[in-house]
Amino acid sequence: MPGEAGACFGIPALTALHALLVDGGVAGKTVLIAGGAGAVGHYAVQFARRLGAKHIVATVSSAEKAELVRAAGADTVVDYKTENVAERVRQVTGGRGVDRVIEVDVVANAALNMEAVRPGGEWVVYGSGAVQFTLPFFALAACSPRIRLFIVYLLEEADRRRAIDTLNGFLARGDLVHQIAARLPLERIVEAHELVESGRAIGNVVLSID
């Protein structure tokens, strides 16, 4: 495996895998992946397909990102800037909602998830755009979701080992896509950070150390 591919998958891939494997996994389930073109999201789409998800919905913010996510294996791709995500989810699930959402920003998407995830469904959350936030109790109770929060650095050893073993199996097949948006020398690290923060990079930004 090229070193630059190895630089891409570590934490993002393990995060994606734990979110998909926890609590019985996603085989036969409908899954919504927030930020499907992001580092975690792009791996999550690929893994969900390999783990037997019934239908994969992914959100993106541009047509170019939509193309990437479809190629990764998403069945339905929704541009959240131009489309009503909850409405599209209801359309493709027969009004039921998805079984699980893999959530990158629970603050930004909590209201959406209350509409898009079926009653009693699963919110698996690995990120938030704010340290503190509030949720409307009665609306949330009506949805009665099972909410699981995690930080990949703090996984139980059994969960970490399961994710690593599963990832090794996928890597051995050699068919994962490690999306690289740009390759920059270390002395351009500031530019690399700015590119990532701008949202313009479709994929990982890799720094080379000579």
Short mmCIF file of C-alpha atoms in Angstrom, two decimals:
data_model
loop_
_atom_site.label_atom_id
_atom_site.label_comp_id
_atom_site.label_asym_id
_atom_site.label_seq_id
_atom_site.Cartn_x
_atom_site.Cartn_y
_atom_site.Cartn_z
CA MET A 1 0.00 0.00 0.00
CA PRO A 2 1.37 3.47 -0.89
CA GLY A 3 2.33 5.50 2.15
CA GLU A 4 -0.03 8.30 1.20
CA ALA A 5 -2.97 5.88 1.26
CA GLY A 6 -1.91 4.76 4.72
CA ALA A 7 -1.86 8.38 5.81
CA CYS A 8 -5.52 8.72 4.85
CA PHE A 9 -7.36 5.88 6.51
CA GLY A 10 -6.24 5.49 10.15
CA ILE A 11 -8.58 7.46 12.39
CA PRO A 12 -11.28 8.19 9.75
CA ALA A 13 -11.61 4.53 8.78
CA LEU A 14 -11.73 3.27 12.37
CA THR A 15 -14.30 5.92 13.24
CA ALA A 16 -16.47 4.92 10.30
CA LEU A 17 -16.19 1.23 11.09
CA HIS A 18 -17.07 1.54 14.76
CA ALA A 19 -20.09 3.69 13.89
CA LEU A 20 -21.30 0.97 11.53
CA LEU A 21 -20.38 -2.11 13.58
CA VAL A 22 -21.61 -1.04 17.02
CA ASP A 23 -24.93 -2.33 18.39
CA GLY A 24 -25.39 -5.15 15.93
CA GLY A 25 -24.10 -3.49 12.78
CA VAL A 26 -25.95 -2.35 9.67
CA ALA A 27 -26.61 -5.54 7.71
CA GLY A 28 -30.10 -5.31 6.25
CA LYS A 29 -30.59 -1.77 7.57
CA THR A 30 -31.14 1.59 5.92
CA VAL A 31 -28.37 4.03 6.81
CA LEU A 32 -28.01 7.81 6.48
CA ILE A 33 -24.41 9.00 6.36
CA ALA A 34 -23.99 12.71 7.03
CA GLY A 35 -21.17 14.29 5.05
CA GLY A 36 -20.66 11.39 2.68
CA ALA A 37 -17.71 13.01 0.91
CA GLY A 38 -15.81 13.76 4.12
CA ALA A 39 -12.89 11.71 5.40
CA VAL A 40 -15.06 9.59 7.70
CA GLY A 41 -18.16 9.73 5.54
CA HIS A 42 -16.47 8.48 2.37
CA TYR A 43 -15.12 5.44 4.19
CA ALA A 44 -18.48 4.93 5.89
CA VAL A 45 -20.23 4.70 2.52
CA GLN A 46 -17.72 2.13 1.28
CA PHE A 47 -17.89 0.09 4.49
CA ALA A 48 -21.68 0.20 4.75
CA ARG A 49 -21.89 -1.34 1.28
CA ARG A 50 -19.45 -4.09 2.25
CA LEU A 51 -21.19 -4.72 5.58
CA GLY A 52 -24.52 -5.44 3.93
CA ALA A 53 -26.54 -2.26 4.44
CA LYS A 54 -29.88 -2.47 2.66
CA HIS A 55 -29.96 1.13 1.43
CA ILE A 56 -27.33 3.84 1.88
CA VAL A 57 -28.32 7.51 1.84
CA ALA A 58 -25.52 10.08 1.98
CA THR A 59 -25.61 13.86 2.17
CA VAL A 60 -23.20 16.11 0.25
CA SER A 61 -22.81 19.80 -0.54
CA SER A 62 -22.06 19.79 -4.28
CA ALA A 63 -22.58 17.89 -7.52
CA GLU A 64 -18.89 16.96 -7.65
CA LYS A 65 -19.07 15.44 -4.18
CA ALA A 66 -22.27 13.62 -5.14
CA GLU A 67 -20.44 11.90 -8.00
CA LEU A 68 -17.69 10.73 -5.64
CA VAL A 69 -20.17 9.34 -3.11
CA ARG A 70 -22.22 7.49 -5.72
CA ALA A 71 -19.04 5.83 -6.94
CA ALA A 72 -18.29 4.80 -3.35
CA GLY A 73 -21.56 2.87 -3.17
CA ALA A 74 -24.34 5.18 -1.98
CA ASP A 75 -27.80 4.30 -3.29
CA THR A 76 -29.24 7.78 -2.74
CA VAL A 77 -27.21 11.00 -2.62
CA VAL A 78 -28.82 14.22 -1.38
CA ASP A 79 -27.38 17.71 -1.77
CA TYR A 80 -28.38 19.27 1.54
CA LYS A 81 -27.83 22.76 0.17
CA THR A 82 -30.46 22.41 -2.54
CA GLU A 83 -32.72 19.54 -1.44
CA ASN A 84 -34.92 18.67 1.53
CA VAL A 85 -33.00 15.79 3.08
CA ALA A 86 -35.80 14.53 5.33
CA GLU A 87 -38.23 14.51 2.42
CA ARG A 88 -35.84 12.52 0.23
CA VAL A 89 -35.23 10.06 3.06
CA ARG A 90 -38.95 9.51 3.51
CA GLN A 91 -39.32 8.97 -0.23
CA VAL A 92 -36.69 6.24 -0.42
CA THR A 93 -37.80 4.54 2.81
CA GLY A 94 -41.51 4.51 2.11
CA GLY A 95 -42.13 7.13 4.77
CA ARG A 96 -40.49 5.05 7.49
CA GLY A 97 -37.15 6.80 7.97
CA VAL A 98 -33.70 5.27 8.14
CA ASP A 99 -32.66 2.77 10.80
CA ARG A 100 -29.38 4.49 11.63
CA VAL A 101 -27.66 7.81 11.01
CA ILE A 102 -23.88 8.14 11.12
CA GLU A 103 -23.56 11.71 12.35
CA VAL A 104 -20.64 14.10 11.91
CA ASP A 105 -22.32 17.18 13.44
CA VAL A 106 -25.18 16.50 15.83
CA VAL A 107 -25.71 20.21 16.50
CA ALA A 108 -26.27 21.06 12.85
CA ASN A 109 -28.34 17.98 12.07
CA ALA A 110 -30.35 17.15 15.21
CA ALA A 111 -33.59 18.59 13.84
CA LEU A 112 -33.08 16.74 10.56
CA ASN A 113 -32.39 13.47 12.33
CA MET A 114 -35.63 13.73 14.29
CA GLU A 115 -37.41 13.73 10.91
CA ALA A 116 -35.18 11.36 8.95
CA VAL A 117 -34.56 8.54 11.44
CA ARG A 118 -37.41 6.14 12.18
CA PRO A 119 -38.95 6.12 15.67
CA GLY A 120 -36.68 4.07 17.89
CA GLY A 121 -33.87 4.32 15.36
CA GLU A 122 -30.20 4.88 16.04
CA TRP A 123 -28.13 8.06 16.08
CA VAL A 124 -24.45 7.14 16.13
CA VAL A 125 -22.62 10.41 16.73
CA TYR A 126 -18.88 10.97 16.42
CA GLY A 127 -18.78 14.75 16.00
CA SER A 128 -20.35 18.06 16.97
CA GLY A 129 -19.96 21.62 15.78
CA ALA A 130 -20.37 22.96 19.32
CA VAL A 131 -19.37 21.89 22.81
CA GLN A 132 -22.85 22.48 24.27
CA PHE A 133 -26.29 22.37 22.69
CA THR A 134 -29.92 21.77 23.58
CA LEU A 135 -32.54 19.45 22.17
CA PRO A 136 -36.34 19.84 22.40
CA PHE A 137 -37.46 17.20 24.87
CA PHE A 138 -40.96 16.41 23.61
CA ALA A 139 -39.95 16.29 19.94
CA LEU A 140 -37.02 14.05 20.83
CA ALA A 141 -39.14 11.83 23.07
CA ALA A 142 -41.64 11.39 20.26
CA CYS A 143 -38.82 10.00 18.12
CA SER A 144 -37.38 7.95 21.02
CA PRO A 145 -34.02 7.49 19.31
CA ARG A 146 -31.18 5.44 20.72
CA ILE A 147 -28.31 7.92 20.79
CA ARG A 148 -24.75 6.62 20.99
CA LEU A 149 -21.88 9.08 21.30
CA PHE A 150 -18.25 8.04 20.99
CA ILE A 151 -14.71 9.26 20.56
CA VAL A 152 -12.59 6.81 18.59
CA TYR A 153 -9.55 7.36 20.81
CA LEU A 154 -11.51 6.05 23.82
CA LEU A 155 -12.98 2.84 22.42
CA GLU A 156 -13.07 -0.28 24.55
CA GLU A 157 -10.32 -2.70 23.55
CA ALA A 158 -12.81 -5.22 22.14
CA ASP A 159 -14.43 -2.56 19.97
CA ARG A 160 -11.05 -1.28 18.79
CA ARG A 161 -9.89 -4.77 17.92
CA ARG A 162 -13.10 -5.52 16.03
CA ALA A 163 -12.71 -2.37 13.95
CA ILE A 164 -9.02 -3.03 13.25
CA ASP A 165 -9.63 -6.66 12.26
CA THR A 166 -12.49 -5.67 9.97
CA LEU A 167 -10.41 -2.91 8.40
CA ASN A 168 -7.50 -5.30 7.81
CA GLY A 169 -9.86 -7.63 5.99
CA PHE A 170 -11.09 -4.85 3.72
CA LEU A 171 -7.54 -3.63 3.07
CA ALA A 172 -6.48 -7.14 2.09
CA ARG A 173 -9.10 -7.11 -0.65
CA GLY A 174 -7.42 -4.04 -2.12
CA ASP A 175 -10.57 -2.36 -3.40
CA LEU A 176 -11.00 0.56 -0.99
CA VAL A 177 -10.73 4.07 -2.42
CA HIS A 178 -8.49 6.41 -0.44
CA GLN A 179 -9.57 9.75 -1.86
CA ILE A 180 -6.74 12.28 -2.08
CA ALA A 181 -7.61 15.84 -3.01
CA ALA A 182 -4.14 17.37 -2.84
CA ARG A 183 -0.52 16.53 -2.13
CA LEU A 184 1.59 19.28 -0.59
CA PRO A 185 5.10 19.48 0.89
CA LEU A 186 5.39 19.98 4.63
CA GLU A 187 6.50 23.59 4.25
CA ARG A 188 3.04 24.36 2.82
CA ILE A 189 1.25 23.05 5.90
CA VAL A 190 -0.59 26.33 6.48
CA GLU A 191 -2.02 26.15 2.96
CA ALA A 192 -3.02 22.54 3.61
CA HIS A 193 -4.97 23.49 6.74
CA GLU A 194 -6.66 26.36 4.93
CA LEU A 195 -7.66 24.05 2.10
CA VAL A 196 -9.25 21.58 4.51
CA GLU A 197 -11.02 24.28 6.52
CA SER A 198 -12.41 25.91 3.38
CA GLY A 199 -14.33 22.78 2.41
CA ARG A 200 -12.96 22.97 -1.13
CA ALA A 201 -10.92 19.80 -0.82
CA ILE A 202 -12.81 16.74 -1.99
CA GLY A 203 -10.85 14.10 -0.14
CA ASN A 204 -7.77 14.10 2.02
CA VAL A 205 -4.93 16.60 1.89
CA VAL A 206 -1.65 14.72 2.23
CA LEU A 207 1.61 16.32 3.38
CA SER A 208 4.91 14.88 2.18
CA ILE A 209 7.94 14.83 4.48
CA ASP A 210 11.22 14.59 2.60
#
